[in-house]
PDB file of C-alpha atoms in Angstrom:
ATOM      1  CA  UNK A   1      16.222  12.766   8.042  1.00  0.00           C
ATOM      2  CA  UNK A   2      15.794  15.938   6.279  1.00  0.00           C
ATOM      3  CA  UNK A   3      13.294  15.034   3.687  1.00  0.00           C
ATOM      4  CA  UNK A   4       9.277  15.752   3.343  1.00  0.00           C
ATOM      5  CA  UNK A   5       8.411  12.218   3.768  1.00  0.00           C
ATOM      6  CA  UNK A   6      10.403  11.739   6.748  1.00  0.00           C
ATOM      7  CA  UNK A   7       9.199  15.069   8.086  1.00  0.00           C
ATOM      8  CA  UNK A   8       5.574  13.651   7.862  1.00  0.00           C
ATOM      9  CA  UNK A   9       6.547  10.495   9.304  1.00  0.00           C
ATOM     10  CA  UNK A  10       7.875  12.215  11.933  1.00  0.00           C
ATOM     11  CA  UNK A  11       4.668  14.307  12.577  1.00  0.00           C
ATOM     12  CA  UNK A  12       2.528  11.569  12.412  1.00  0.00           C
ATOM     13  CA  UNK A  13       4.534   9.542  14.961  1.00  0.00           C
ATOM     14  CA  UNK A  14       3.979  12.765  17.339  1.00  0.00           C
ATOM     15  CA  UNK A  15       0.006  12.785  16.487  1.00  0.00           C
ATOM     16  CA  UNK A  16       0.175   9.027  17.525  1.00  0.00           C
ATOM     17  CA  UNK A  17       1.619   9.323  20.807  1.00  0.00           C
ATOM     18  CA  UNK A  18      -0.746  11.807  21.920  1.00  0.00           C
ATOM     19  CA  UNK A  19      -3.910   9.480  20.625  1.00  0.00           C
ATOM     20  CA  UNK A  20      -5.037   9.596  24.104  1.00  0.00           C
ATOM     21  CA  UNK A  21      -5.042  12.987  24.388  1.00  0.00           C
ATOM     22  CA  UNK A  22      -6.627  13.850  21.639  1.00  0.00           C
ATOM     23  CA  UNK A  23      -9.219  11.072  22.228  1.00  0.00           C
ATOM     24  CA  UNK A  24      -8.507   9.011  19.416  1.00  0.00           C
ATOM     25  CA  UNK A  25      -8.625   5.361  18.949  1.00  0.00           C
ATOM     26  CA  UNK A  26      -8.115   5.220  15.189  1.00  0.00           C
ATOM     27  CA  UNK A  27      -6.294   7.200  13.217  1.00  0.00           C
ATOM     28  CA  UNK A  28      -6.022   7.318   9.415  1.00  0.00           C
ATOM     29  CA  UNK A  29      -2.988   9.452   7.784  1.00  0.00           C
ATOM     30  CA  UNK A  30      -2.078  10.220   3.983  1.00  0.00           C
ATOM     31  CA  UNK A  31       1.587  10.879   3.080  1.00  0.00           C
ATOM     32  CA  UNK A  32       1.956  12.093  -0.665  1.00  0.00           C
ATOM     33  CA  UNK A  33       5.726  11.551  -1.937  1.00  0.00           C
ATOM     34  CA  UNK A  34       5.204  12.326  -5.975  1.00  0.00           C
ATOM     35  CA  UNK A  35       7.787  12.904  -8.712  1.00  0.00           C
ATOM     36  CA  UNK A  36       7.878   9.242  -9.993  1.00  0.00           C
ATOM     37  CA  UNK A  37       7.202   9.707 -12.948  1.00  0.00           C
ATOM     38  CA  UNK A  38      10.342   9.084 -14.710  1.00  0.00           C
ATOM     39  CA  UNK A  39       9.656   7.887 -17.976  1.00  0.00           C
ATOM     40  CA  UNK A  40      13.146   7.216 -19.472  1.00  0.00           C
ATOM     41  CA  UNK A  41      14.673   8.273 -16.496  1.00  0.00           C
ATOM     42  CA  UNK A  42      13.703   5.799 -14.417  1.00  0.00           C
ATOM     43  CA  UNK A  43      16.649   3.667 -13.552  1.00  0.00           C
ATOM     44  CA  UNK A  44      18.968   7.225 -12.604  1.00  0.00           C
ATOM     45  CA  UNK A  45      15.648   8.425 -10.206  1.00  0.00           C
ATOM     46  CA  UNK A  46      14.140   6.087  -9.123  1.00  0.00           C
ATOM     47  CA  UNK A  47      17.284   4.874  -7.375  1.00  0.00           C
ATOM     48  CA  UNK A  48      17.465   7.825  -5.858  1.00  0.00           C
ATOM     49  CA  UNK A  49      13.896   8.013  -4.475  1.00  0.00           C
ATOM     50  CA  UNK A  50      13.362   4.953  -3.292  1.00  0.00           C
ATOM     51  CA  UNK A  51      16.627   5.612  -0.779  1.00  0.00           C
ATOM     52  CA  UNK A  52      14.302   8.307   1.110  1.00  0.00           C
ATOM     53  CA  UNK A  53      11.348   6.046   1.017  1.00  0.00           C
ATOM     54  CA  UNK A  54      13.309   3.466   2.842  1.00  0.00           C
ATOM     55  CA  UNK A  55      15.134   5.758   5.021  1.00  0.00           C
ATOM     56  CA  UNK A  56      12.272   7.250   6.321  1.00  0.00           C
ATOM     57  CA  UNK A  57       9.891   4.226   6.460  1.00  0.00           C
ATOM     58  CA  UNK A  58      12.957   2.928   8.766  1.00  0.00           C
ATOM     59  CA  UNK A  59      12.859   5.997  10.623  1.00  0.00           C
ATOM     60  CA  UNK A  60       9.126   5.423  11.094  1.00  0.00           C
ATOM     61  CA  UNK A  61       9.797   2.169  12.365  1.00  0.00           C
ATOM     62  CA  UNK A  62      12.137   3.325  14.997  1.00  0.00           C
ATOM     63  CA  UNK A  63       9.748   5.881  16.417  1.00  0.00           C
ATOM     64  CA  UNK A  64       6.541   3.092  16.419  1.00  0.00           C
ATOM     65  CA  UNK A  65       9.113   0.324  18.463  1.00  0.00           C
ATOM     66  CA  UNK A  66      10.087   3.218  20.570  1.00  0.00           C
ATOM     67  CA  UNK A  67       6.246   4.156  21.200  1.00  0.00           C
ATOM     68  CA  UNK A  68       5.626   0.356  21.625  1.00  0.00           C
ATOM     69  CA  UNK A  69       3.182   0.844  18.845  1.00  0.00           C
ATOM     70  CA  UNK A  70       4.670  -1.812  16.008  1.00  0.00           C
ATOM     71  CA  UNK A  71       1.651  -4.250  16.631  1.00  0.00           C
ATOM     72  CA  UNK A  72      -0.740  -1.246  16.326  1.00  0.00           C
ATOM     73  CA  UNK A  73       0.114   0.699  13.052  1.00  0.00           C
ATOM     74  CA  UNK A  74       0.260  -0.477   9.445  1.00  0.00           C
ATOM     75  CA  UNK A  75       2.111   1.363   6.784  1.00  0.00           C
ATOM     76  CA  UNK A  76       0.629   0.847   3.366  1.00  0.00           C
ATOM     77  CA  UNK A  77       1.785   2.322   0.193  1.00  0.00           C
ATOM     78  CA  UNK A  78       0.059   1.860  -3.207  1.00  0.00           C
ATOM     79  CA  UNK A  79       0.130   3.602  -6.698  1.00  0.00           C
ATOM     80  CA  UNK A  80      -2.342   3.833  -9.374  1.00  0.00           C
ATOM     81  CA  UNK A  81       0.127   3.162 -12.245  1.00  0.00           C
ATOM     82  CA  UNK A  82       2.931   0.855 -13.457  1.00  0.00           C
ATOM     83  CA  UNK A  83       5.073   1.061 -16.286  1.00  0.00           C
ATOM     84  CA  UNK A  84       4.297  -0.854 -19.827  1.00  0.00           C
ATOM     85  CA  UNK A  85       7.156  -3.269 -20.863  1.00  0.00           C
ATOM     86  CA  UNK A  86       7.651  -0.979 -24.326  1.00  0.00           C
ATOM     87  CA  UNK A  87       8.600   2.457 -24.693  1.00  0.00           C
ATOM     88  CA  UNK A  88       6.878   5.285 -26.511  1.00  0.00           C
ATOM     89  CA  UNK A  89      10.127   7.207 -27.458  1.00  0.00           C
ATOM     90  CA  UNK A  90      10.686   8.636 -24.236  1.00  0.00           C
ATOM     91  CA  UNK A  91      11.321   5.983 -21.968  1.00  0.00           C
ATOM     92  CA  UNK A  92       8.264   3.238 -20.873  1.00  0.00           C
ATOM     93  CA  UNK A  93       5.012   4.876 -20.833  1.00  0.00           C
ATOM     94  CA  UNK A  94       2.076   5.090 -18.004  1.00  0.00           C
ATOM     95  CA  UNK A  95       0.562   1.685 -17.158  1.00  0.00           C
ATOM     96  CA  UNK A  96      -1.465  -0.433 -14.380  1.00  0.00           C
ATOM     97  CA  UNK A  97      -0.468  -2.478 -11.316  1.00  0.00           C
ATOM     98  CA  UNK A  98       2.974  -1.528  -9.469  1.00  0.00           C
ATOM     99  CA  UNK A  99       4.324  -2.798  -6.270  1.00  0.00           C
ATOM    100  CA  UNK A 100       2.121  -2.403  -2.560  1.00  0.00           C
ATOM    101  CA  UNK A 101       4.788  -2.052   0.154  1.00  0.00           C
ATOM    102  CA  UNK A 102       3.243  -2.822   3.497  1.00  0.00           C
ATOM    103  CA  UNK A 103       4.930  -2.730   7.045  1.00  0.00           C
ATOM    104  CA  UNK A 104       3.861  -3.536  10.466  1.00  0.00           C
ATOM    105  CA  UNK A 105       4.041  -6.010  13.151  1.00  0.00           C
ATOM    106  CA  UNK A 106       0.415  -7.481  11.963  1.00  0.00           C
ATOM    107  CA  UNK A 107       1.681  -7.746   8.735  1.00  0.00           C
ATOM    108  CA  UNK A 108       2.740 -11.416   7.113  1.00  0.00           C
ATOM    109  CA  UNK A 109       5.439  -9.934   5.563  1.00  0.00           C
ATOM    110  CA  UNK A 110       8.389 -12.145   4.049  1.00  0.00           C
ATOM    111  CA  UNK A 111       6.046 -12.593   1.410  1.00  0.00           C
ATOM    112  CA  UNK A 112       5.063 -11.633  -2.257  1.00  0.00           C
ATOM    113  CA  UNK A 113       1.215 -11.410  -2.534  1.00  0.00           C
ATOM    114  CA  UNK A 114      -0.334 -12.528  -5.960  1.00  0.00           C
ATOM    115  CA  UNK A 115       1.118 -14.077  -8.598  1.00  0.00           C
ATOM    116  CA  UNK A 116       4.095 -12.157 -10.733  1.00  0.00           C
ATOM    117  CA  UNK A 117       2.832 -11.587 -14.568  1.00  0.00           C
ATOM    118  CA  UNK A 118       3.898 -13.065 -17.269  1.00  0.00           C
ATOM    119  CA  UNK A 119       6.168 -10.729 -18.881  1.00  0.00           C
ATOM    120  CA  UNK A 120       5.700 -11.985 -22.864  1.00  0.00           C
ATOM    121  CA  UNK A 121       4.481  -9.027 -24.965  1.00  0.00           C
ATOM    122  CA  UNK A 122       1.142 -10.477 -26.180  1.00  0.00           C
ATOM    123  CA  UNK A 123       0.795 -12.930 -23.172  1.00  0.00           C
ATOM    124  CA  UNK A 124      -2.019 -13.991 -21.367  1.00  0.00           C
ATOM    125  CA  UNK A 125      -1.416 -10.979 -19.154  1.00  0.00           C
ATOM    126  CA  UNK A 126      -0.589  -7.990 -21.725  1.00  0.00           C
ATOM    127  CA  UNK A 127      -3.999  -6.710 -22.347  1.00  0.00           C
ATOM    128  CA  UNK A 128      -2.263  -4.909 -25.247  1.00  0.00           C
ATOM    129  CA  UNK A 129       0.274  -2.005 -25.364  1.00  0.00           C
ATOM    130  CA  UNK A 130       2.588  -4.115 -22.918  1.00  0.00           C
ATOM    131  CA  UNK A 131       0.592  -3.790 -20.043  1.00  0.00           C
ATOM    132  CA  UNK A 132       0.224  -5.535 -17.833  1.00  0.00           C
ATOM    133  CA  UNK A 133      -2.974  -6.701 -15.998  1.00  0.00           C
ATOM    134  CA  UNK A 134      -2.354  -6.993 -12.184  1.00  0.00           C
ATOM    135  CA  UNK A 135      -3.633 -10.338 -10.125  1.00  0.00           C
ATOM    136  CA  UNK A 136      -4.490  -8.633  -7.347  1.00  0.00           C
ATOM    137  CA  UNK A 137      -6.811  -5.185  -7.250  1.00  0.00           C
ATOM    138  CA  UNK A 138      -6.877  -1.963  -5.231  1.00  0.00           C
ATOM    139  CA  UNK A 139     -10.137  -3.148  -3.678  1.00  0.00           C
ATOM    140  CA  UNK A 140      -8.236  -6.423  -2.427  1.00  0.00           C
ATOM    141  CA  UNK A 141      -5.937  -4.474  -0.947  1.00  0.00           C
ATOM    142  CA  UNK A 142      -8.167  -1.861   1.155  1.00  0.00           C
ATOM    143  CA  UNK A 143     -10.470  -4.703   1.863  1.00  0.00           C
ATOM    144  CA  UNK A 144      -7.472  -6.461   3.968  1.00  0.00           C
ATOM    145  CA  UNK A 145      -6.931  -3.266   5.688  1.00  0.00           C
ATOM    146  CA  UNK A 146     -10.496  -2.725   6.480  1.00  0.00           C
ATOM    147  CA  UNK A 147     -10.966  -6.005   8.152  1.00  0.00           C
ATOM    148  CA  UNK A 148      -7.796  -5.312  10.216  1.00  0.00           C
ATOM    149  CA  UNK A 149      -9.272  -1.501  10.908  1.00  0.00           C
ATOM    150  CA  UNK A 150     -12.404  -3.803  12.279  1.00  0.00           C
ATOM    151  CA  UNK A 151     -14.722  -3.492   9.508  1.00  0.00           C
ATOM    152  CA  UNK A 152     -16.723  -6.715   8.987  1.00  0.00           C
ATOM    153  CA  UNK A 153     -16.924  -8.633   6.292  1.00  0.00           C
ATOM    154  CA  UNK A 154     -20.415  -8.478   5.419  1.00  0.00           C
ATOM    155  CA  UNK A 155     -19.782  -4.252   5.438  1.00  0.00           C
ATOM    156  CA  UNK A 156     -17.421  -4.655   3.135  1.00  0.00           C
ATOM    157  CA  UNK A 157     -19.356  -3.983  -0.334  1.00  0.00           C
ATOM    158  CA  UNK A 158     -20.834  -0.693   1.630  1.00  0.00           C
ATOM    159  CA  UNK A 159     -17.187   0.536   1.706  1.00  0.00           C
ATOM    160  CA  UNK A 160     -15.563  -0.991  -1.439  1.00  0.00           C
ATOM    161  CA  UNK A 161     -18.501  -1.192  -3.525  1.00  0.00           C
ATOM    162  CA  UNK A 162     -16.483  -3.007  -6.111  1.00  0.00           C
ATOM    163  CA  UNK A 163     -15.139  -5.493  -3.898  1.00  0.00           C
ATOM    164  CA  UNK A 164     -17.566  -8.262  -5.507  1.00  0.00           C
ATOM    165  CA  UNK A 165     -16.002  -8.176  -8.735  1.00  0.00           C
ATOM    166  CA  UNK A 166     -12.834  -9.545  -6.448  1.00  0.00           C
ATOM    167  CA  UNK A 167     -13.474 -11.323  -3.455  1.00  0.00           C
ATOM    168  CA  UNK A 168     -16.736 -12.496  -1.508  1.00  0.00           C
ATOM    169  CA  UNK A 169     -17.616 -10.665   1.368  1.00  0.00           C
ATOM    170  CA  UNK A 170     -19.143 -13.808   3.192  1.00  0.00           C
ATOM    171  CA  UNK A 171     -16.210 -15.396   3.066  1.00  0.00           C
ATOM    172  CA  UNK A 172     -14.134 -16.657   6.467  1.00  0.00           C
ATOM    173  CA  UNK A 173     -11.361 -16.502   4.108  1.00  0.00           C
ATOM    174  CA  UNK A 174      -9.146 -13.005   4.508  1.00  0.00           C
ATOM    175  CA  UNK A 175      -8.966 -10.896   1.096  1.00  0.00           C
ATOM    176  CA  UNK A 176      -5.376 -11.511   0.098  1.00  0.00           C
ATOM    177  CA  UNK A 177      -4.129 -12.753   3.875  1.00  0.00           C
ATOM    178  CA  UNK A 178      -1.297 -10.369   4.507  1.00  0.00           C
ATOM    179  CA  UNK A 179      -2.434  -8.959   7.627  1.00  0.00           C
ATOM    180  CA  UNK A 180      -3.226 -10.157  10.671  1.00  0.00           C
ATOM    181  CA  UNK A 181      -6.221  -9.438  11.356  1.00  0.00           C
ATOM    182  CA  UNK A 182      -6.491 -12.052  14.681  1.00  0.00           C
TER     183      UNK A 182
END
């Protein structure tokens, strides 16, 4: 498709095919796709936007089955904010958590990873100007992916040095247990 985040995903399929010519066994790529922040337009753009994300994530997929790659490459999308339940006059206002979207044939997908909030202004998971307080961290997240990138456990708190405050890195048990990791 004709869109910047298909155009990456499209370049970064290329860059994987040749991994053995450019002598690489792992490969780590960022795709930035900003403009999300809607406020009180959310519900007309965000529509809009998430069309391209799928299209082109499907696109992805197409390429990475064609490569015979689907086993070997994880797409992972996170964002650092949410929206709070209340608005501040111009639609909902800046908040934590928001959705991960992960694909990939090592993925346990089919799934929805942590446990949805309680939506009650107030409730035991408003931690005050409607927002609400994620069950599962950022740290969680990249700690799954590490172990499936082949990071071991016990290295984990010398990459996510935070990861303590979430999960135990001498655990046999997997971070969240979306991947894997096999």
């Amino acid at each position: 498709s004709d869109n910047p985040i298909s155009t990456n995903k499209k370049l970064i399929a290329r860059t994987i095919a040749g991994r053995d010519v450019l002598n690489v066994r792992r490969q780590t790529f960022f795709v930035n796709f900003g403009g999300w922040d809607h406020h009180d337009g959310v519900l007309e753009n965000q529509g809009a936007m998430l069309s391209v994300v799928s299209k082109a994530l499907g696109e992805f997929r197409t390429a990475l089955e064609e490569l015979g790659l689907a086993k070997n490459v994880t797409t992972f999308t996170i964002s650092d904010f949410g929206r709070t339940l209340t608005s501040n006059g111009n639609g909902s206002d800046h908040a934590w958590g928001g959705n991960v979207m992960v694909m990939g044939d090592s993925v346990k997908g089919g799934k929805v990873y942590g446990t949805y909030p309680s939506l009650a202004l107030g409730g035991v998971d408003d931690i005050g100007g409607a927002i609400m307080l994620p069950s599962l961290s950022t740290d969680e997240y990249f700690a799954e992916l590490c172990r499936w990138f082949g990071v071991e456990s016990g290295d984990l708190r010398y990459v996510l040095p935070n990861i303590t405050h979430f999960y135990d890195p001498t655990s046999y048990e997997a971070p969240i247990g979306f991947m894997d990791v096999g």
